Tab-separated table of C-alpha atoms in Angstrom:
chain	number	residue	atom	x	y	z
A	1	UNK	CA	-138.995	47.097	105.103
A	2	UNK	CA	-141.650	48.428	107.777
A	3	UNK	CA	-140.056	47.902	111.536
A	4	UNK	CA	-143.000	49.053	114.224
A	5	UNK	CA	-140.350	49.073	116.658
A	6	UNK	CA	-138.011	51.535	114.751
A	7	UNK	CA	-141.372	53.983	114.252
A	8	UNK	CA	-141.183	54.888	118.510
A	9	UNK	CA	-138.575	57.220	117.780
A	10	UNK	CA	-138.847	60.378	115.695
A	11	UNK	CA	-137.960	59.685	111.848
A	12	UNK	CA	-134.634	60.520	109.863
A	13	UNK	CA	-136.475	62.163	106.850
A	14	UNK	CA	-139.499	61.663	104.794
A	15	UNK	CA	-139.962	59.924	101.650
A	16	UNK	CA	-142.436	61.061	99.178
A	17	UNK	CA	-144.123	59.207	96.492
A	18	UNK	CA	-146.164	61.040	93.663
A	19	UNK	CA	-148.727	58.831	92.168
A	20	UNK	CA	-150.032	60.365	88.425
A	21	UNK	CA	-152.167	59.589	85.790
A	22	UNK	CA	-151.033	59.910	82.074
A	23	UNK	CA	-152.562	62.822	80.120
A	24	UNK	CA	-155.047	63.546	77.624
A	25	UNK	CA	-155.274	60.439	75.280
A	26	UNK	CA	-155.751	61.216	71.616
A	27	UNK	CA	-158.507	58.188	71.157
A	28	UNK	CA	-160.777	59.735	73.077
A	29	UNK	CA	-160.558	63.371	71.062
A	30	UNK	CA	-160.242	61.858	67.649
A	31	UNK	CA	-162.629	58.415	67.634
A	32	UNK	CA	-161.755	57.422	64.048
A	33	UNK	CA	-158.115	57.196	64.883
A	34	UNK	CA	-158.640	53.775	66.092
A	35	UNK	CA	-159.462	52.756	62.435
A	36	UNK	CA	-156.754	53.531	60.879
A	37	UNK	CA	-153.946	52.969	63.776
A	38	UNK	CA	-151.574	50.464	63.215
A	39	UNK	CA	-151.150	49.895	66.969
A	40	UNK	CA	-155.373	51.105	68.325
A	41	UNK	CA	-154.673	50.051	71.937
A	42	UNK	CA	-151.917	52.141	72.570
A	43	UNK	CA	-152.905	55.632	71.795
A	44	UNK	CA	-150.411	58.417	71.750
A	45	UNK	CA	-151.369	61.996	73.846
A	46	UNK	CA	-153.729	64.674	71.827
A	47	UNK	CA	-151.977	67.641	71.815
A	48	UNK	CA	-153.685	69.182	74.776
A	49	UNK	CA	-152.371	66.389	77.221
A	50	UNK	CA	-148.783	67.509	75.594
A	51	UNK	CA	-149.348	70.758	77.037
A	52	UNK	CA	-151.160	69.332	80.462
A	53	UNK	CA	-148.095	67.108	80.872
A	54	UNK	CA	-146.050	69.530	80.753
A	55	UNK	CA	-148.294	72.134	82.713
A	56	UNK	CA	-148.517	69.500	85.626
A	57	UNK	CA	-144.683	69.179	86.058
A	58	UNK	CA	-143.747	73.059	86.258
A	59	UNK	CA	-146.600	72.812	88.951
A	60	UNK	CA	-144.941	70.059	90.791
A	61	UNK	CA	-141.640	71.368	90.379
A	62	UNK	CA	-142.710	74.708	92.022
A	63	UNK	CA	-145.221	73.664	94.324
A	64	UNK	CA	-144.472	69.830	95.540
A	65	UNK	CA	-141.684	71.459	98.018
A	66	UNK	CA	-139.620	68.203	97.737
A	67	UNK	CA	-137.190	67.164	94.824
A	68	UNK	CA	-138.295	64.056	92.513
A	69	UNK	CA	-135.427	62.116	91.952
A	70	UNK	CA	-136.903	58.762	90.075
A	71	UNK	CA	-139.118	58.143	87.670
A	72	UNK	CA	-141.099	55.553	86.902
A	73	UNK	CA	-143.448	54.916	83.993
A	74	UNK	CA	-145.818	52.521	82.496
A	75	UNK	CA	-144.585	51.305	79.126
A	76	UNK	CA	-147.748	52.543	77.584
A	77	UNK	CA	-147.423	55.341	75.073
A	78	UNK	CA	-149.562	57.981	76.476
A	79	UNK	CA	-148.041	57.340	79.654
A	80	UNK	CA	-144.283	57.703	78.266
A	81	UNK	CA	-145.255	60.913	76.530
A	82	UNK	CA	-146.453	62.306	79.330
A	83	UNK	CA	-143.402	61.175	81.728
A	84	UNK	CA	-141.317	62.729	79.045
A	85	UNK	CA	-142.710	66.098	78.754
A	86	UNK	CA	-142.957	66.162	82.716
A	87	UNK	CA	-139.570	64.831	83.251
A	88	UNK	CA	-138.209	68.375	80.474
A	89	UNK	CA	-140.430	70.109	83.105
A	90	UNK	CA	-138.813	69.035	86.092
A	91	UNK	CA	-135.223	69.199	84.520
A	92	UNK	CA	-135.655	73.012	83.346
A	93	UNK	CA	-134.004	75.845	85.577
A	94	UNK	CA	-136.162	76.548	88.234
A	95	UNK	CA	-135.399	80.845	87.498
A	96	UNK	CA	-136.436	80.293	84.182
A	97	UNK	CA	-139.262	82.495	82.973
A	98	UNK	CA	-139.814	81.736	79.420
A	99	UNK	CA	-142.841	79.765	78.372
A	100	UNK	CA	-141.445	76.655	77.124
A	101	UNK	CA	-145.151	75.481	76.062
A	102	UNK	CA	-145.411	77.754	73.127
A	103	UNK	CA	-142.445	75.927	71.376
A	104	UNK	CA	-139.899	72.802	71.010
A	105	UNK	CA	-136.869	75.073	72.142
A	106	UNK	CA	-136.333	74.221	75.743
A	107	UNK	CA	-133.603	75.445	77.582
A	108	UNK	CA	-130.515	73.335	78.512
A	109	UNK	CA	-131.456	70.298	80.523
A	110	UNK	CA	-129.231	68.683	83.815
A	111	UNK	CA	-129.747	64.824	83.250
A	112	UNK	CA	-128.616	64.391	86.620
A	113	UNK	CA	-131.019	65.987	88.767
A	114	UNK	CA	-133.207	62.922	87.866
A	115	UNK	CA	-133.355	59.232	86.341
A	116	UNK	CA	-136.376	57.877	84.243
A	117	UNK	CA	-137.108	53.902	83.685
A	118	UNK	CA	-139.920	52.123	82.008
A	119	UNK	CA	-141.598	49.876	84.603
A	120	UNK	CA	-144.216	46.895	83.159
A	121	UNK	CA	-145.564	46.753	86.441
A	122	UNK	CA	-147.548	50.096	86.229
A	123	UNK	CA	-149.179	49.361	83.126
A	124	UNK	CA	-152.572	49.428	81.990
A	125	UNK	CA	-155.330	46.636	83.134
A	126	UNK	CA	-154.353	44.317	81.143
A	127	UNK	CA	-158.318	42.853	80.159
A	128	UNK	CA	-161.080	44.065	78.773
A	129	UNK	CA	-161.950	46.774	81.189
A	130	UNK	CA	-159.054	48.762	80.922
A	131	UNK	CA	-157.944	47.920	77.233
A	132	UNK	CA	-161.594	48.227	74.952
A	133	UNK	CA	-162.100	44.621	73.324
A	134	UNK	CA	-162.270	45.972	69.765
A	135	UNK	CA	-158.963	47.302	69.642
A	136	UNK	CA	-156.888	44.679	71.457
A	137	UNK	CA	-154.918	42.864	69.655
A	138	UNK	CA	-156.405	39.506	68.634
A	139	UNK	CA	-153.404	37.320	69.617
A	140	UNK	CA	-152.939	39.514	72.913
A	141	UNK	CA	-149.045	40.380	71.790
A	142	UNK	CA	-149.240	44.350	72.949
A	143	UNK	CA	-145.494	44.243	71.466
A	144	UNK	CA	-144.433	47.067	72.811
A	145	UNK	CA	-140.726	48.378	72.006
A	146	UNK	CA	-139.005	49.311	75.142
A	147	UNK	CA	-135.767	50.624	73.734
A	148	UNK	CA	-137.601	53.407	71.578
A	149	UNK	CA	-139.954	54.272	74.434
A	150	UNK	CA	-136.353	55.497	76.461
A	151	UNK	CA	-135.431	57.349	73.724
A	152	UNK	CA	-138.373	59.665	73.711
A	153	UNK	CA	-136.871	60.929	77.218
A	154	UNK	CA	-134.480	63.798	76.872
A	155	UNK	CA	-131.007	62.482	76.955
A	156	UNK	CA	-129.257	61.158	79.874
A	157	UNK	CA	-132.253	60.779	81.947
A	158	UNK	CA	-132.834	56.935	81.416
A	159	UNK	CA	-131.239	54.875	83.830
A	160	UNK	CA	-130.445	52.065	81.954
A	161	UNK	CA	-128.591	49.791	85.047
A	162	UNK	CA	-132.263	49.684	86.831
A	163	UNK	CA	-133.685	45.901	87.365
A	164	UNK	CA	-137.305	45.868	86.988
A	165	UNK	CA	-140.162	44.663	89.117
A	166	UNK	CA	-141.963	43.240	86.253
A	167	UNK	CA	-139.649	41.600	83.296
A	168	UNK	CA	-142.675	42.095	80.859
A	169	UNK	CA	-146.476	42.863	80.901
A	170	UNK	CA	-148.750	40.832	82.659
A	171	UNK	CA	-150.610	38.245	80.355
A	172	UNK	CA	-153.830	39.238	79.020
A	173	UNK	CA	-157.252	38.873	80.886
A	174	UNK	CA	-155.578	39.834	84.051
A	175	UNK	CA	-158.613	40.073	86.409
A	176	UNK	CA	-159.451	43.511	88.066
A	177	UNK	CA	-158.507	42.873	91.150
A	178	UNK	CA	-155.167	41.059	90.454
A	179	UNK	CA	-154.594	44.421	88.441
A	180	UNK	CA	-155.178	46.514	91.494
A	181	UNK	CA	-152.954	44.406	93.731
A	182	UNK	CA	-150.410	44.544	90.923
A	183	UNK	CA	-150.665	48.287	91.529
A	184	UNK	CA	-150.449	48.585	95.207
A	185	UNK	CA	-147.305	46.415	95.696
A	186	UNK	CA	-145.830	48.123	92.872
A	187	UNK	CA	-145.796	51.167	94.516
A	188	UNK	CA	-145.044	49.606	97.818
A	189	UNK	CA	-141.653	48.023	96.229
A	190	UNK	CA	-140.309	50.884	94.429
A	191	UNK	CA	-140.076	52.775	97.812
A	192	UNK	CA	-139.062	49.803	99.662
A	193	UNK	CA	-136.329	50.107	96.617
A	194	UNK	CA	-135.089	53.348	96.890
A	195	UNK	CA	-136.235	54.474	100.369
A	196	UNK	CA	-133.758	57.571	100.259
A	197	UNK	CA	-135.162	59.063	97.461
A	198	UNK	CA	-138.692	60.618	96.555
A	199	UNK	CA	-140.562	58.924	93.225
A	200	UNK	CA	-143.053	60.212	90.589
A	201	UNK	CA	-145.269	57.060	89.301
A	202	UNK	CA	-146.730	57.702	86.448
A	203	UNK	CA	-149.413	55.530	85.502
A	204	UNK	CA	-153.188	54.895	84.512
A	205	UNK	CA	-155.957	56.587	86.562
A	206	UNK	CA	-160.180	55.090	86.831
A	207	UNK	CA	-162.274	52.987	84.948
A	208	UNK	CA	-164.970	55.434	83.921
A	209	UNK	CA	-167.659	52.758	84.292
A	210	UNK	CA	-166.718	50.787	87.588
A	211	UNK	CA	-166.034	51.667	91.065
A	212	UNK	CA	-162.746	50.267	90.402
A	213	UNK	CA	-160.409	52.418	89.281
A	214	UNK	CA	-156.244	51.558	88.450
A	215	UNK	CA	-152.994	53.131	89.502
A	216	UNK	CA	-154.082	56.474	91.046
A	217	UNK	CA	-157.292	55.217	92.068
A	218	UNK	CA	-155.271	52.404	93.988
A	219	UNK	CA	-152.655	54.888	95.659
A	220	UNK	CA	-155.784	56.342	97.544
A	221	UNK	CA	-157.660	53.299	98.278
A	222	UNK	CA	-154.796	51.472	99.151
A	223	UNK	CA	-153.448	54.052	102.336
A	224	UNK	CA	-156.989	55.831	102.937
A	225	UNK	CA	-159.960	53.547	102.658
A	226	UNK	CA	-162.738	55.994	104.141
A	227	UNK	CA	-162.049	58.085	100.632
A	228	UNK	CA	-163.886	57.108	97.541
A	229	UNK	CA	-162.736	58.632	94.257
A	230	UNK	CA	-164.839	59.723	91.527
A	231	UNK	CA	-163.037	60.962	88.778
A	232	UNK	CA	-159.289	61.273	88.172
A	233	UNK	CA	-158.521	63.992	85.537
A	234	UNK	CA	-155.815	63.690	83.009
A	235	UNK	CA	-152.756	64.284	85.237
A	236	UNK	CA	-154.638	64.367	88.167
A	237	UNK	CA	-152.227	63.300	90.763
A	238	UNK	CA	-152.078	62.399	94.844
A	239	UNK	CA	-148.491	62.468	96.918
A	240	UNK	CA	-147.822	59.926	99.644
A	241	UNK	CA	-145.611	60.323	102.234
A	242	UNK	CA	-143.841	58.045	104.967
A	243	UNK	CA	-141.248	58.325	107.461
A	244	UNK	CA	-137.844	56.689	107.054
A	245	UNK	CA	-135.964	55.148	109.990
A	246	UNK	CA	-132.058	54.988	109.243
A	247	UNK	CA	-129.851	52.230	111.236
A	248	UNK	CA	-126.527	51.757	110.411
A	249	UNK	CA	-126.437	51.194	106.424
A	250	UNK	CA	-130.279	50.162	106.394
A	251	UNK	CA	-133.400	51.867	106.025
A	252	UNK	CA	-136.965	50.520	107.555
A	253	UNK	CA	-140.172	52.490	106.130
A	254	UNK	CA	-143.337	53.439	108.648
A	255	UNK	CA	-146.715	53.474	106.921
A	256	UNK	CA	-147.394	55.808	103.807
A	257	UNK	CA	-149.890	58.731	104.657
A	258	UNK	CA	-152.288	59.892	101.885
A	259	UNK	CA	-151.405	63.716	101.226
A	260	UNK	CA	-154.517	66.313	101.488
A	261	UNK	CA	-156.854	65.767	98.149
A	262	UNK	CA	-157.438	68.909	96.199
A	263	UNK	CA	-158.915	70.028	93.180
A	264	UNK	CA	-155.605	71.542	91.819
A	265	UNK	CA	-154.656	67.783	92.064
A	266	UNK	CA	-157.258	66.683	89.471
A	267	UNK	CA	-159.035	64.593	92.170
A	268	UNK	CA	-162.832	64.544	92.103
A	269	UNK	CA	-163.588	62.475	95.997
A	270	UNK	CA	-165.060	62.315	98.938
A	271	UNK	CA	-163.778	62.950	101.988
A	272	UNK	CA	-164.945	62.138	105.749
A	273	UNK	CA	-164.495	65.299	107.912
A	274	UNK	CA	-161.261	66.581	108.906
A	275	UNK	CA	-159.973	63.734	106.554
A	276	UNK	CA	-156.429	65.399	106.110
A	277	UNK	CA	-156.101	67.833	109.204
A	278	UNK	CA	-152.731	66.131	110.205
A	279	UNK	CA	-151.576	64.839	106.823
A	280	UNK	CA	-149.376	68.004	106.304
A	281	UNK	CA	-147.713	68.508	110.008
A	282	UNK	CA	-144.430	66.318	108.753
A	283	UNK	CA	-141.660	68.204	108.152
């Protein structure tokens, strides 16, 4: 997909990639859930992250300055949750005014401004430091029913024709660092897939107690490697961006550029000086 030679002229457009983490996850609000939860690895969102899901897509719908047309979503629960309320967020008239947090009555939605799929490639670590031991499941069968995750999306959005990168999750005990590659060329094939349109990846974020962390983590390792993250709040987020080179009926992709790092993000880092002065020249 990348063509050096194509990158010595000036660019056709831009594609954007938006790299998020899922939101607030109900096991780690409400401990004893896990006891009496039929399914204890695969928490749904507390009621806050709801709200924070839905939050964090009026913000990127009004502030990102660039449409989302796919999105993409682990298969976990707390991560389809969040995708969904997002997704109603994005959808929703931009003139709007009313607060559609304070209630389930959301104004009529336009399926076609953007498609959802379920990708198992974006999922969780699958091994004991992403998934706690005592709540995996003992024959490692995370069973997870695709069909009714789509049909927590508002209707229409699912794009059912889409082929997936991954045809199921990853096998248990998937070491860390196969889980972070996992992650990078994820997000390096879904652009190469659909190079003319912008993505939102939603995903997991950091393990707490490593200086490894997952999806997010990996979108700013992988395409800035003098930045070290610290903490990833629930929907924290970082945007990508890379120029697109069109010839004829084909596309070639330059390399992605890690958007400027704020706090409005949800991105706890560090950053060497003038880290992001020209990150936000493109237009």
């Amino acid at each position: 997909m990348n063509s050096p030679a194509a990158q010595t002229r000036a660019p056709d457009f831009y594609q954007n990639v938006v790299v998020m983490r899922h939101g607030d996850r109900l096991d780690n609000f409400e401990p004893l859930w896990v006891s009496t939860a039929t399914r204890p690895w695969d928490p749904p969102l507390f009621q806050a992250g709801r709200v924070r899901a839905k939050r964090t897509g009026r913000m990127l719908r009004e502030s990102l300055g660039f449409p989302i047309h796919r999105v993409f979503v682990s298969p976990f629960l707390r991560c389809v949750q969040t995708a969904s309320e997002v997704v109603t967020a994005l959808c929703a008239a931009v003139d709007d005014e009313r607060d559609a947090l304070a209630g389930d009555d959301f104004i009529p939605m336009d399926p076609s401004k953007i498609k959802v799929s379920v990708e198992y490639g974006l999922c969780e670590m699958m091994n004991r430091r992403g998934i706690r031991p005592n709540v995996a499941p003992k024959d490692g069968n995370f069973s997870i029913d695709i069909s009714e995750r789509e049909a927590m999306f508002p209707e229409g959005t699912v794009d059912q024709n889409v082929e997936r990168l991954y045809k199921q999750l990853p096998k248990w005990e998937e070491p860390v660092l196969k889980s972070r590659a996992r992650y990078e060329q994820v997000i390096k094939d879904l652009a190469d897939k659909y190079p003319t349109q912008n993505l939102l990846l939603v995903t997991h974020g950091i393990l707490q107690d490593s200086n490894l962390g997952e999806g997010v983590d990996v979108a700013v390792s992988a395409f800035r490697k003098d930045v070290k993250v610290y903490k990833i709040e629930y929907c924290g987020y970082v945007e990508l961006r890379r120029p697109i080179f069109q010839k004829a009926e084909s596309y070639s992709g330059g390399e992605f550029k890690l958007l400027t790092l704020t706090a409005q993000n949800g991105i706890n880092c560090s950053l060497p000086n003038n880290a992001f002065n020209n990150h936000n020249t493109e237009t």
